[in-house]
Structures are given as C-alpha cells and as structure tokens.
Short mmCIF file of C-alpha atoms in Angstrom, two decimals:
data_model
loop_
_atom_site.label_atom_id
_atom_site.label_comp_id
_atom_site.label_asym_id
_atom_site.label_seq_id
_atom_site.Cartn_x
_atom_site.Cartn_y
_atom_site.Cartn_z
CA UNK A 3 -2.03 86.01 -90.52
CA UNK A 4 -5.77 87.08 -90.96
CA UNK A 5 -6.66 90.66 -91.82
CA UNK A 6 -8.51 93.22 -89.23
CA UNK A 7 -12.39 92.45 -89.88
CA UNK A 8 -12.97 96.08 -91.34
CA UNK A 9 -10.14 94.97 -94.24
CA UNK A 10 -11.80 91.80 -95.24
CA UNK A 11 -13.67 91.98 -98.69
CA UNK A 12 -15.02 89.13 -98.59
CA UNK A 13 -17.24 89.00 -95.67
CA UNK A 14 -18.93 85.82 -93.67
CA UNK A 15 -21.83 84.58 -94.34
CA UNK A 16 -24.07 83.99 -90.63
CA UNK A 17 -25.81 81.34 -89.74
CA UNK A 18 -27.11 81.74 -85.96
CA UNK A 19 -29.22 78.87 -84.95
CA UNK A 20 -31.14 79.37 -81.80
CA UNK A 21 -33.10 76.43 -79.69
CA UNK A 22 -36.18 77.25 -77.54
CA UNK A 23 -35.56 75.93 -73.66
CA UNK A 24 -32.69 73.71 -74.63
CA UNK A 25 -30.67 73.14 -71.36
CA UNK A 26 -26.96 73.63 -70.74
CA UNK A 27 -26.37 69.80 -70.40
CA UNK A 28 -28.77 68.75 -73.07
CA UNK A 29 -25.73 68.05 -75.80
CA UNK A 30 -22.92 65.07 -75.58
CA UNK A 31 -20.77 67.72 -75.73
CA UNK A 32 -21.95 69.81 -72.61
CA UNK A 33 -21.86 66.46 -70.49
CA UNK A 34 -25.32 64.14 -71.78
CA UNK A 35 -24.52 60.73 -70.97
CA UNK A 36 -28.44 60.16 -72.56
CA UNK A 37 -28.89 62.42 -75.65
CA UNK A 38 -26.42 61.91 -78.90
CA UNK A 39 -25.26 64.73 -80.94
CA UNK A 40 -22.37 64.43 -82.78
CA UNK A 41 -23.50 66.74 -85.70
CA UNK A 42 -23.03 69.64 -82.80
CA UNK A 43 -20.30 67.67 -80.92
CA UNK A 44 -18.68 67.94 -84.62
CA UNK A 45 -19.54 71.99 -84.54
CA UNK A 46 -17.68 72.12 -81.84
CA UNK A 47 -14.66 70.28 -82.30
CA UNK A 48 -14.77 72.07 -85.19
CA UNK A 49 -14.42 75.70 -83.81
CA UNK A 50 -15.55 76.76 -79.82
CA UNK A 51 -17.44 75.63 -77.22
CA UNK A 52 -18.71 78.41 -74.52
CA UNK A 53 -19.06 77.41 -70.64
CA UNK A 54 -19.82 81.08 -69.46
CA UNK A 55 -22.67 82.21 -71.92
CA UNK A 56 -25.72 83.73 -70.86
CA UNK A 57 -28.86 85.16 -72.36
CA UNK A 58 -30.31 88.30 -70.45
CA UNK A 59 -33.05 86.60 -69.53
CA UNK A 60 -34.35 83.27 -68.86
CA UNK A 61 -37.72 83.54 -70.77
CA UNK A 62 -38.26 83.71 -74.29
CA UNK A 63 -38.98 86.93 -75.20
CA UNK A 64 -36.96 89.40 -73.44
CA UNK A 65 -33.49 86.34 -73.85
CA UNK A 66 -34.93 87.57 -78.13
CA UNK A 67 -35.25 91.07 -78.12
CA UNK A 68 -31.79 91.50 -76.18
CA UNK A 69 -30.02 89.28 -79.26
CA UNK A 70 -31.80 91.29 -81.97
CA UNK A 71 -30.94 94.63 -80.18
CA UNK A 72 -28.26 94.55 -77.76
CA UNK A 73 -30.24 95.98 -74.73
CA UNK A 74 -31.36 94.29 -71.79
CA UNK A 75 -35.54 93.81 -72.40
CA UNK A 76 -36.17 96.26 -69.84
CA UNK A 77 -34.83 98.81 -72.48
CA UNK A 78 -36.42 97.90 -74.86
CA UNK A 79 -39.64 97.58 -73.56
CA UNK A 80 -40.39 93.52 -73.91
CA UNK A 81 -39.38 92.47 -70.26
CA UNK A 82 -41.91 89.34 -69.71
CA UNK A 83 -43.12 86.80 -72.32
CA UNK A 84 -45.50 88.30 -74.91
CA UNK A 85 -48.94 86.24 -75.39
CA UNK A 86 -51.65 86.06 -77.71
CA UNK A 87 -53.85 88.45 -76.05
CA UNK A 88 -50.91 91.00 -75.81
CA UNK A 89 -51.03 94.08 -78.34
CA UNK A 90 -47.32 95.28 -78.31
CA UNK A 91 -44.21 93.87 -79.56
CA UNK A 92 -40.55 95.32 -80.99
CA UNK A 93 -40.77 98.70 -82.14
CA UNK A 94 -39.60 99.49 -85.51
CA UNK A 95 -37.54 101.98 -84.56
CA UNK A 96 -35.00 99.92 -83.28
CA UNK A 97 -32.03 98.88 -84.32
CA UNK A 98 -31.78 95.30 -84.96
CA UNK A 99 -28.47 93.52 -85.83
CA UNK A 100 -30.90 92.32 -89.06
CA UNK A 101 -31.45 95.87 -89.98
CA UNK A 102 -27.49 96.92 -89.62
CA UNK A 103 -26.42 93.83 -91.18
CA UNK A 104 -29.20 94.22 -94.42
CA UNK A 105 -28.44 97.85 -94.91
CA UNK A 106 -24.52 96.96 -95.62
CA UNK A 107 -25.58 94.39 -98.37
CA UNK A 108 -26.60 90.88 -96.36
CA UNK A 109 -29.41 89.09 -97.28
CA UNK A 110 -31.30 88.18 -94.11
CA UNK A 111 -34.23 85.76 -93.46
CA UNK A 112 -35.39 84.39 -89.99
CA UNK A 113 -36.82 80.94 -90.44
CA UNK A 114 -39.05 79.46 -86.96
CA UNK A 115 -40.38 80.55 -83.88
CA UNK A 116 -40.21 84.98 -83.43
CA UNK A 117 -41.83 85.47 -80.30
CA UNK A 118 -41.31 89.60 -80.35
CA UNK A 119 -44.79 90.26 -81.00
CA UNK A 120 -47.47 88.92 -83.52
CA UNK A 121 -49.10 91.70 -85.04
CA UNK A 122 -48.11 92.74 -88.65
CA UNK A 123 -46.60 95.75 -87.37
CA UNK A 124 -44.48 93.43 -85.31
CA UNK A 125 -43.05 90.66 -87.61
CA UNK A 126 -39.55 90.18 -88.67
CA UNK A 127 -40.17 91.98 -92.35
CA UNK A 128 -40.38 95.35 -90.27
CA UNK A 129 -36.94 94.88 -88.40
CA UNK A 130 -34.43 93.98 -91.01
CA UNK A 131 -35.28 90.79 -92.46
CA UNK A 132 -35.82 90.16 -95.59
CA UNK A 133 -37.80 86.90 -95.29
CA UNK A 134 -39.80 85.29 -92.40
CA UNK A 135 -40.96 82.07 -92.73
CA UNK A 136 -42.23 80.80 -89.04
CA UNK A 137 -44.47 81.01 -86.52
CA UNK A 138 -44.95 83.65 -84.35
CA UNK A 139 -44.75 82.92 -80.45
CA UNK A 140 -44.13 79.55 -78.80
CA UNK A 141 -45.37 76.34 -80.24
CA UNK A 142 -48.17 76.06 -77.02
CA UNK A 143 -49.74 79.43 -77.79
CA UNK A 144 -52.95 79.12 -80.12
CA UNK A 145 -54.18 79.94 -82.71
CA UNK A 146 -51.34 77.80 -83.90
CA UNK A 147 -50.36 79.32 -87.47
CA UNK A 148 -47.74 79.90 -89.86
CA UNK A 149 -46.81 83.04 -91.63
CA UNK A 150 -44.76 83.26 -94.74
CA UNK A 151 -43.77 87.17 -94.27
CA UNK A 152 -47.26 89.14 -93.60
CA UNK A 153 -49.31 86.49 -94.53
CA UNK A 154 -50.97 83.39 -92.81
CA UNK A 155 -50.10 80.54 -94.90
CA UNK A 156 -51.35 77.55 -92.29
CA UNK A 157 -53.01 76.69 -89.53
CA UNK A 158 -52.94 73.79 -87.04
CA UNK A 159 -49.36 73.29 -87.97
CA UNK A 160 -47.92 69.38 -87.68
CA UNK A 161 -45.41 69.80 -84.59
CA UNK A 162 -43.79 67.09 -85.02
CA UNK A 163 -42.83 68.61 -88.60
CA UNK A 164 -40.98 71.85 -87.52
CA UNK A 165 -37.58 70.95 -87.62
CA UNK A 166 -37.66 69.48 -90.95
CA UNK A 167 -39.10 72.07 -92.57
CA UNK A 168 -37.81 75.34 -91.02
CA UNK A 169 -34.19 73.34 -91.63
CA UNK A 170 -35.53 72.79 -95.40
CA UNK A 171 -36.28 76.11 -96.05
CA UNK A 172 -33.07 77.72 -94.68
CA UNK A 173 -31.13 75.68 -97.36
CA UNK A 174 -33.34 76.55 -99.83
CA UNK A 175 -33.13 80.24 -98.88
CA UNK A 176 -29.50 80.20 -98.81
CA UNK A 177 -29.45 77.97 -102.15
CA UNK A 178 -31.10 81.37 -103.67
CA UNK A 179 -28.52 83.96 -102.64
CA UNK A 180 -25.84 82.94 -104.81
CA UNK A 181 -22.82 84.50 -104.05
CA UNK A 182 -24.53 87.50 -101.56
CA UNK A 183 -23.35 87.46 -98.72
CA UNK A 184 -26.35 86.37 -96.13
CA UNK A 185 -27.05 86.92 -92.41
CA UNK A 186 -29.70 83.28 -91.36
CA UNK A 187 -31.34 82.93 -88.08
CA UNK A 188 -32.98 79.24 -87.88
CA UNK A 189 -34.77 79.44 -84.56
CA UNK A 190 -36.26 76.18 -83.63
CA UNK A 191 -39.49 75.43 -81.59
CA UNK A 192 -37.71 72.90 -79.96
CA UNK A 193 -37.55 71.28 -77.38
CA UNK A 194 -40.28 73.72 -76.29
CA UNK A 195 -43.30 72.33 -74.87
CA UNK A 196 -45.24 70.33 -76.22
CA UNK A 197 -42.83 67.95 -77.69
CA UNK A 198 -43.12 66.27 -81.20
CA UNK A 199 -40.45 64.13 -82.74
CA UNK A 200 -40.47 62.84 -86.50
CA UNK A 201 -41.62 59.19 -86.61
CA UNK A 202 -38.21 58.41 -87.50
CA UNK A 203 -36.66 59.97 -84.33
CA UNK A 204 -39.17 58.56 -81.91
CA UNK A 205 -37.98 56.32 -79.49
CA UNK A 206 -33.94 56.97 -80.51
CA UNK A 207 -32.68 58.77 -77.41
CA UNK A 208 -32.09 57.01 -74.03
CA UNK A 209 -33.93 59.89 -72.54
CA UNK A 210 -37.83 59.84 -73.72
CA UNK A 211 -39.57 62.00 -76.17
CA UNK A 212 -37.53 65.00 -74.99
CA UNK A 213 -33.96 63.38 -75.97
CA UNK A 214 -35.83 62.06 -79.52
CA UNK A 215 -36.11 65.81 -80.24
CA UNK A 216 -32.69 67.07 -79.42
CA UNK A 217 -31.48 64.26 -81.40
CA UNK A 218 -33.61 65.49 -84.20
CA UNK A 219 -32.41 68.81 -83.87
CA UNK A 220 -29.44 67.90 -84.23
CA UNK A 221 -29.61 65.64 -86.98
CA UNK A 222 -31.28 68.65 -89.00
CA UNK A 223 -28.12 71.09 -88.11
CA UNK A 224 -25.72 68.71 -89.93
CA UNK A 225 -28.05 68.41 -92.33
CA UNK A 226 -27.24 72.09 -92.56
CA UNK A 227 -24.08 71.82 -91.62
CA UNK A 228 -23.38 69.47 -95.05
CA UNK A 229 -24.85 71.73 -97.40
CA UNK A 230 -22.29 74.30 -96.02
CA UNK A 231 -19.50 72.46 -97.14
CA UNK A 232 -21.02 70.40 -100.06
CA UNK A 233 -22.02 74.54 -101.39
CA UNK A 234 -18.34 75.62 -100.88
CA UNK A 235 -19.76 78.02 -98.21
CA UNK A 236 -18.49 76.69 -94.85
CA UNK A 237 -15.35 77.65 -94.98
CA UNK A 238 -16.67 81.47 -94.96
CA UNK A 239 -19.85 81.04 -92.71
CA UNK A 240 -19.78 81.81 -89.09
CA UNK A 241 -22.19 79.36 -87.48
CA UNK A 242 -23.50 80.34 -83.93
CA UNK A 243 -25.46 77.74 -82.72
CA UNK A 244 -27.64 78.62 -78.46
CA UNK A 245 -30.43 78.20 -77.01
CA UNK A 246 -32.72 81.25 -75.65
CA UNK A 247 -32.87 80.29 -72.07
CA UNK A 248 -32.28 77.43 -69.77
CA UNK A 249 -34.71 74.18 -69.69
CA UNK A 250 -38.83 74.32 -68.21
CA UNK A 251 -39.18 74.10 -64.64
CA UNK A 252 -39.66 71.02 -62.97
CA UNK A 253 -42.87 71.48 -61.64
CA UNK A 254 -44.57 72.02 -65.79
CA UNK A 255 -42.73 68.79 -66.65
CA UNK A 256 -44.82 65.82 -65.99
CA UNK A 257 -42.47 63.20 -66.55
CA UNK A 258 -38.90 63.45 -65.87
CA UNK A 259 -37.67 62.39 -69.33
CA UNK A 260 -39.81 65.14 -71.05
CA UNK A 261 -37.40 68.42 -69.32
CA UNK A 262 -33.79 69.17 -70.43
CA UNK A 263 -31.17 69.60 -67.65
CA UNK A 264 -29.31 72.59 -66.36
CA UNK A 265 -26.48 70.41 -64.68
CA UNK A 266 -24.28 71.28 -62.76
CA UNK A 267 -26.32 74.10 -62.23
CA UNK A 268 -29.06 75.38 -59.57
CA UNK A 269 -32.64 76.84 -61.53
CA UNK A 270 -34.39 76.47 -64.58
CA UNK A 271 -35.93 78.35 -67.22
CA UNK A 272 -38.19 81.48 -65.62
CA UNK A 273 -35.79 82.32 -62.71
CA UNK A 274 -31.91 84.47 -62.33
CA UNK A 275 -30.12 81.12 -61.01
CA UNK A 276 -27.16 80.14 -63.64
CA UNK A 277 -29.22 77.25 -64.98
CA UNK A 278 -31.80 79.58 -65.87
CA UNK A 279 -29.43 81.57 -68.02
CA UNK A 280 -26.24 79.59 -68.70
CA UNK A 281 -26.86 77.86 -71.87
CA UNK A 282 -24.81 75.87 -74.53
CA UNK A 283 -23.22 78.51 -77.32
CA UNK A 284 -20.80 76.91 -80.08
CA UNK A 285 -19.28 79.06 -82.91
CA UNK A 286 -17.26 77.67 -85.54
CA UNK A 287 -15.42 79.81 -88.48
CA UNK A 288 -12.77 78.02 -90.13
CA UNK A 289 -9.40 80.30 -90.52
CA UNK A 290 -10.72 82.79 -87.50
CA UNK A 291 -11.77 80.46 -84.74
CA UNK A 292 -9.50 77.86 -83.56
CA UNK A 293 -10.41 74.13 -83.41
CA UNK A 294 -11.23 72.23 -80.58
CA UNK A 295 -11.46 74.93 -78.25
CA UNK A 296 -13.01 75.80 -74.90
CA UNK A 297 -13.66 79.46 -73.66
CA UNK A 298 -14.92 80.20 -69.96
CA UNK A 299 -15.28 83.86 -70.87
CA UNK A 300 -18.49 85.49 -69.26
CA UNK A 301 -20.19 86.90 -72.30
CA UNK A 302 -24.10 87.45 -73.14
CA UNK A 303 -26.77 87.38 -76.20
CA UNK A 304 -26.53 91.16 -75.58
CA UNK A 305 -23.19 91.31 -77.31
CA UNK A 306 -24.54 89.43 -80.55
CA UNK A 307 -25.51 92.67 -82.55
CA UNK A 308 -22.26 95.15 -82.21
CA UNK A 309 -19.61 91.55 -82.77
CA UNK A 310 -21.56 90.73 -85.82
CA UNK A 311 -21.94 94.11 -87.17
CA UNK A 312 -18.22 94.06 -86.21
CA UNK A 313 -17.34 91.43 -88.53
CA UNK A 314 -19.30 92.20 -91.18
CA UNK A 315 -18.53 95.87 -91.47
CA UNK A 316 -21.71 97.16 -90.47
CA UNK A 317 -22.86 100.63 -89.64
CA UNK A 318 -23.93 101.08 -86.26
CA UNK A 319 -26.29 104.19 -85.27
CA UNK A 320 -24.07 106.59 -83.25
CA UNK A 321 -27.51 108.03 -81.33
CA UNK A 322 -28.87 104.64 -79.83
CA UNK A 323 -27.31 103.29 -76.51
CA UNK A 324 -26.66 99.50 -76.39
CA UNK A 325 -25.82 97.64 -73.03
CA UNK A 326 -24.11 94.76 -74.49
CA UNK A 327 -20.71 94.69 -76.32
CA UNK A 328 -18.31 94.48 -78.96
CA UNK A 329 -17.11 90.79 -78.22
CA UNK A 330 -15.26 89.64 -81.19
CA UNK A 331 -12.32 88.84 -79.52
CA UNK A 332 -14.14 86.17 -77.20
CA UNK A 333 -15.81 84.99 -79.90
CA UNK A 334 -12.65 84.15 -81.69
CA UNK A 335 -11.03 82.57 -78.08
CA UNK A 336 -9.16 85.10 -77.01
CA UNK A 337 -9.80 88.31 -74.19
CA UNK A 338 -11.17 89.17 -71.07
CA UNK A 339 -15.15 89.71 -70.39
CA UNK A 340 -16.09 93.59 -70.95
CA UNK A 341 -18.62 93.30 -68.18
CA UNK A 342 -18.22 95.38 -65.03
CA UNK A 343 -21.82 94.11 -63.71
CA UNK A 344 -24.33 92.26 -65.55
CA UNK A 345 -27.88 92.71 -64.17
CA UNK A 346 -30.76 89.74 -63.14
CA UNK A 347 -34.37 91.02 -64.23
CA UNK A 348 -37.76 88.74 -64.01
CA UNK A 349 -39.37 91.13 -65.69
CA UNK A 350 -39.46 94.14 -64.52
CA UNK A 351 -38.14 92.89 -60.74
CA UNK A 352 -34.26 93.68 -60.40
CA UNK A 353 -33.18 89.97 -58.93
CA UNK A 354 -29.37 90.17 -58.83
CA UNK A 355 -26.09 91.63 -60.08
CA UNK A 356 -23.01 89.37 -61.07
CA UNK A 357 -19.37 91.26 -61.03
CA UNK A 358 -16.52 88.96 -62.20
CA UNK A 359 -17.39 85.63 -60.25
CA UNK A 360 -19.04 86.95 -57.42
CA UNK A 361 -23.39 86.68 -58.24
CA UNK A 362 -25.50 88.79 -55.41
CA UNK A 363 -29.32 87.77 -55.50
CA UNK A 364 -31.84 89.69 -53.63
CA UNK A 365 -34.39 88.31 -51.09
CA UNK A 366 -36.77 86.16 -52.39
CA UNK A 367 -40.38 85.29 -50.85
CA UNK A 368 -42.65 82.59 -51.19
CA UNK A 369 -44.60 84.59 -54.11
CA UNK A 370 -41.21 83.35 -56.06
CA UNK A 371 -41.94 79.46 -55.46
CA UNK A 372 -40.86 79.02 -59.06
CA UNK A 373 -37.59 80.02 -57.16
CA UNK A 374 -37.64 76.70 -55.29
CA UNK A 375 -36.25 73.83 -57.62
CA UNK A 376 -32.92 72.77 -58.06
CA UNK A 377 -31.11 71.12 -60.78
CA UNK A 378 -27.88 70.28 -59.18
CA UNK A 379 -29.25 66.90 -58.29
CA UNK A 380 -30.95 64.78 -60.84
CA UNK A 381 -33.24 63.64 -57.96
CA UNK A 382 -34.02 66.90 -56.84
CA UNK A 383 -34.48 68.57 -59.91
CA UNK A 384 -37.97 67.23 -60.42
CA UNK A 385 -39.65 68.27 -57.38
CA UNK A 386 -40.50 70.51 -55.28
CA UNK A 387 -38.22 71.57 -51.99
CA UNK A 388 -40.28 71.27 -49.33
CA UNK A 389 -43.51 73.75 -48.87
CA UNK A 390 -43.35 77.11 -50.90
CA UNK A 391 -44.85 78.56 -48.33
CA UNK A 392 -42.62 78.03 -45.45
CA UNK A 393 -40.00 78.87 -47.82
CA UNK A 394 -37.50 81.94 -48.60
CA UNK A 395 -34.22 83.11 -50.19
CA UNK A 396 -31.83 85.78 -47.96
CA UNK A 397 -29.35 88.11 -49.52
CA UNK A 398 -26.92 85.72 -50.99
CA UNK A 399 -23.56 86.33 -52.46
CA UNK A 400 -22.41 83.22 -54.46
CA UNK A 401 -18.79 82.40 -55.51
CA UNK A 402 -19.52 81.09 -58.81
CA UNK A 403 -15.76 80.02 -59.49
CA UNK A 404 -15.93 77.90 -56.35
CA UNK A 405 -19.34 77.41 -56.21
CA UNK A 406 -20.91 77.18 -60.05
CA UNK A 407 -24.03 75.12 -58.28
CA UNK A 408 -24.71 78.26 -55.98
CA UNK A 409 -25.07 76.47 -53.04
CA UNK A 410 -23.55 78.27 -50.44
CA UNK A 411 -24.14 81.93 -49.16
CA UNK A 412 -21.42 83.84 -48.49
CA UNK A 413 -23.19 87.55 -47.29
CA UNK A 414 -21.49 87.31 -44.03
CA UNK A 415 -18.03 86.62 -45.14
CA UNK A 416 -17.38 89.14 -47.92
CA UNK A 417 -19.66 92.23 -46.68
CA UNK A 418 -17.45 94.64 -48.43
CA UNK A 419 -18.41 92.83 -52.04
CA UNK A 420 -22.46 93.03 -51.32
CA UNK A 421 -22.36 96.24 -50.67
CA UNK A 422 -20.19 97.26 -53.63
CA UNK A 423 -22.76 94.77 -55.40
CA UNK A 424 -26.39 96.68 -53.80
CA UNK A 425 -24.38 100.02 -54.73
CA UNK A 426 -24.21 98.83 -58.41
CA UNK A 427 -28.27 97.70 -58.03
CA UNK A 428 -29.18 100.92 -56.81
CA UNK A 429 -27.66 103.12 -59.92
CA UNK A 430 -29.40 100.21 -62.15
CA UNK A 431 -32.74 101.11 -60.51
CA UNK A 432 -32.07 105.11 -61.71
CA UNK A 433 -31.58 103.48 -65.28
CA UNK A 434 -33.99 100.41 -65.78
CA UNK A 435 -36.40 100.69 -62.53
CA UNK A 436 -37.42 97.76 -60.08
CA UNK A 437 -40.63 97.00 -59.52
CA UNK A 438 -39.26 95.86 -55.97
CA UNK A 439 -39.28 99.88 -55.45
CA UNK A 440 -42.46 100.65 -57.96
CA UNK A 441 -39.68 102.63 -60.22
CA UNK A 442 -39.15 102.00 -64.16
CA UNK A 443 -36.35 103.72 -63.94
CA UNK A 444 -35.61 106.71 -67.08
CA UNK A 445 -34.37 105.42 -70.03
CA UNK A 446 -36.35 102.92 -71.38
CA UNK A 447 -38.05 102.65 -74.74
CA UNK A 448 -41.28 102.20 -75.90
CA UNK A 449 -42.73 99.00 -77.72
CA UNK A 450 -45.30 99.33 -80.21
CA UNK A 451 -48.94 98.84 -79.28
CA UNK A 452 -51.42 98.03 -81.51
CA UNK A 453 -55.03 97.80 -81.45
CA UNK A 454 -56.04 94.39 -81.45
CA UNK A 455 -57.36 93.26 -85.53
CA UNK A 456 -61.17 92.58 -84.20
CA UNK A 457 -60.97 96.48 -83.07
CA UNK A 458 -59.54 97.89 -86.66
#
C-alpha cells in the first residue's frame, strides 16, 4: 500500500505537457479514426484517460494563467488573449504552482509557447521557473522570436522546427538535474495556426497538414516518453499531458483538414460550449495511478496548482484565495468532483454556470456569431449556420449526461434548476463582475502593466 503524499521522501518528478488548440477528438485514443498516436494512446493505457476535463477558458491566455495559478482569469486579471501591442501580463506577485513547487526544492523550466505576457517583467524567470526557453505568445503573433530566459536569442523562428527542438531541450534540461527532483512544462505551439510539420511528417496523417502535426507531436512525446524510462525516471515522474483549449473555429480554418475536432461536442475554441473547453487530459504515474483507466470526473486546469503542490509537499500561501481545488484523488481515479458551480467567462462576459450535469448558458445575440458553429456534425462543423444575423441563443439549460452534444434546451422543463443556476450567476457577478451588467465585480487582482520598451 502507497504512503500519504506528505510521507513520501522521495517525491515525483512532473512533466506537464500542454498542446495549443488541440481538440478533444484529435488523438486515436479520444475517438480519431484519421490521426495516429500510439505514443499517447500508450500514455494512456499506461495510467488515465480524462472524459470530463476542462480548462477555464477556451482561449489561450486566460485557459494559462488559471493552470499556473489556480484562479479563474478574471481573478487574476488576464481574462482575453494578450497581444503584441498589449503592455500587461501575470503579476509577480502571484502565486504560481512553479513558484510553490521551486521554493520546496524542484527544479523547474518551461520549454515553448508562454502566452502570459511578453515583457521582461512578464516572462516565466519572474514566476517560479528556473529556465524558459520559448517563445512568448502564439506562433501567428509577430515579431516572431525566441527567448532563452530574458534574452532574445532568434528571430523568424523555423515553424516547422518547434516540436523538435522544444522536445530536445526538455531532455536535455532534465538530463542536467541529476537526481533533483524537477517540475517540466513542455508547451507546444501546436497545432496552433499556422501549421508546420517536419519534412519527415508531411503527408503521414490521413487528415492533411493538421493530422501531420499531431502525429508529430506525438512522435516527439514518446520520444520523451523513452528517455523517461531509458533514464530510470519514469517510474517516479507524473506525466500530465492537455491541451489549453478546444480546436479554431470553423470559420478561421480554410480547409477542413487544417482544424482539429471537438466531437461529439457542440463549439470550438473562443466560445463556453463543451467543445470549446472539454479537452483530452492523460496522466500516468506508475505505482499511484492505475493502468488502463477511464475517469468521467468533472475536474478543471484550475485544480493543477494545489494537487501538484499536494503531491510534492509544497507550501501553499495561507493569505491568497484560489478557486480551483485540491484534486489528487481524481487524479489518481478515484472521488467525486469538488465543484458546486463552475463558471463560463468570454472574457470578462459571465456566459454560463454548470452544477453537476446540468450547464445553464445565457442569451446570446448575433454580436456572438462566433457562437454559431457546431461540431457535432462533421458536415456542419465547417460552416456557418445560416445568417448570424437572423440568429440567437435563449436561456438554455442543457443535460449534459443525456445530452453531451447540447442540443436540446430544457428551460421550460426544469425551471426550478435555472433559477437555482441564475441565483449562483448573480453572487458570481458580486465576486468576478459581468460585463453583461458593466460590473467587475470586487475581488480581482491586478496584472502588471508596463510601459511599452520604445517609451523607456
């Protein structure tokens, strides 16, 4: 029988490999009958496959700064997608699970795509890790660059070379911590737009350019995956392997085999429907995690930073209010979900409130046309329903054990759960704001804005 986590001396090693816009049925093991990846399929034999994961939101840099800090965005201060022209990014003074984790003894690197602001000020070196070795926001922002900590070591980066070398230097990093005990966050570019595959990977898939890449992703993570065991490590390295938000919308895809798929479920990357936030997570952790399994636990990316300090025997700050959990037990297969409501924010705009199954979504007009596309049909997920602008979304109330897809509304015949649901939306707006209602609610945290370099 395994010892409590807090009576282990010899501690896990991490390794928490994140994709950028990687869909939930993007892997042979989530249900692609077009894109191979046994190297993943084999992670997940290997330990657990999640059907009920989210990320808080279903953009790139608020689904970030909830995993780093265990706060929905909104808290935090980094609700909508930070781009080159923006000054502010994570503030320093918050507690990252890299900070908790390197201040009990874990060496910690991030190796990829950030995305949390690209100022100095903002890099990973200032929250925790040790190392950075990426680039900082999405692959189709410009000036395209690499940093090696606080310094610009390239420009006009090779796309197509990414997951090669990010995967290159995580091994190498690890290869220099000896026996310390490390904490490694590969996050790919990939399958971000624009897609690049290796030469070698072009034309492998039996779903265009975009399959090519996931099958080079993959490829690279049991590249990883065999220095693990060839090192003698795997057997004491938890490897979390997600992806920060669902696949691009329809409409920004111009051919169908260049977007991932959410199927079975309705929306896409940028919007609160469960494609847009239901995403592949696999853990595997030989001796604590049992083989082959299957979990349908609802659990989020919030719930990353107090499970791993968990299991690592980190010190948490007693002053600083988290809204995820401690979720060690799901990770590991076994309890119930700790959330009474989880909360639907496009950036600052309160969307929707999920309690147990039941998901209420609030009215929707045709401002929201990104709203409008569907992936529970292959044909219909790449176009457009009709005209946006005859187009609108009631109050719904989904049954998502009956209805994953979200496809039928059922406000009329459960009244008593909406309103329990709006009552639950209404003390969120006291905490977080809406913009529906103008309000940013009172306890949010500042980012840190900087003047911009030409201005210093």
């Amino acid at each position: 029988m395994s010892l409590p986590f807090e009576q282990q001396s010899n501690r896990p090693n991490i390794v928490f490999i994140l994709t950028d816009d990687l869909g939930y049925a993007d892997l042979s093991c989530y249900g692609s009958e077009t894109i191979k990846t046994p190297n993943l399929d084999r992670l997940a034999s290997e330990g657990i496959r999640f059907t009920n994961f989210h990320q808080s939101s279903a953009q790139c840099t608020p689904s970030r700064a909830s995993i780093l800090t265990g706060c929905y965005p909104q808290r935090v201060d980094l609700e909508g997608v930070l781009l080159p022209k923006h000054t502010k990014g994570l503030n320093p003074d918050e507690t990252t699970v890299a900070s908790c984790l390197k201040q009990s003894g874990y060496a910690t690197a991030l190796f990829g795509k950030w995305h949390l602001g690209h100022h100095l000020e903002h890099l990973p070196t200032h929250h925790g890790f040790d190392r950075f070795y990426g680039i900082p926001y999405s692959n189709n922002m410009f000036p395209r660059v690499v940093f090696s900590d606080l310094e610009i070591v390239e420009e006009n980066f090779d796309q197509a070379s990414l997951t090669r070398r990010f995967t290159d230097a995580s091994i190498d990093w690890i290869e220099e911590q000896g026996d310390t005990p490390f904490f490694l966050n590969l996050w790919h570019p990939m399958p971000h737009m624009p897609l690049a595959a290796s030469p070698e990977f072009q034309g492998t898939s039996n779903f265009g350019l975009y399959g090519d890449v996931v099958q080079e992703l993959d490829h690279h993570v049991g590249r990883l995956l065999d220095y693990l065991e060839k090192s003698g490590k795997a057997d004491n390295t938890l490897v979390i392997f997600s992806s920060d938000n669902g696949p691009w919308q329809p409409k920004s895809v111009p051919d169908p085999n260049e977007g991932g798929s959410a199927y079975p479920f309705r929306g896409h990357k940028a919007n609160e429907f469960e494609g847009g936030l239901r995403v592949p997570c696999i853990a595997r952790w030989p001796g604590k995690i049992p083989a082959n399994a299957c979990s349908d636990t609802f659990w989020t990316g919030m719930d990353f930073l107090q499970t791993l300090c968990q299991i690592t025997n980190s010190t948490l700050p007693v002053d600083c209010q988290f809204d995820g959990f401690e979720a060690s037990n799901i990770l590991c297969g076994k309890g119930e979900s700790p959330y009474d409501f989880f909360f639907y924010y496009h950036y600052n705009q309160l969307n929707g409130v999920r309690s147990g199954d039941w998901k209420l979504m609030l009215p929707m007009t045709n401002r929201d046309e990104h709203y409008f596309y569907y992936q529970t049909d292959e044909a219909e997920a790449r176009k457009v329903i009709g005209d946006p602008e005859e187009l609108s979304i009631p109050l719904s109330l989904f049954d998502l054990k009956n209805d994953p897809s979200e496809t039928t509304n059922q406000i009329d015949a459960y009244p008593e759960i909406a309103d329990r649901l709006l009552n639950a939306i209404e003390t969120m707006r006291l905490d977080l704001g809406d913009a529906r209602i103008d309000s940013l609610g009172s306890n949010r945290r500042s980012a840190l804005s900087v003047e911009p370099i030409k201005q210093r």
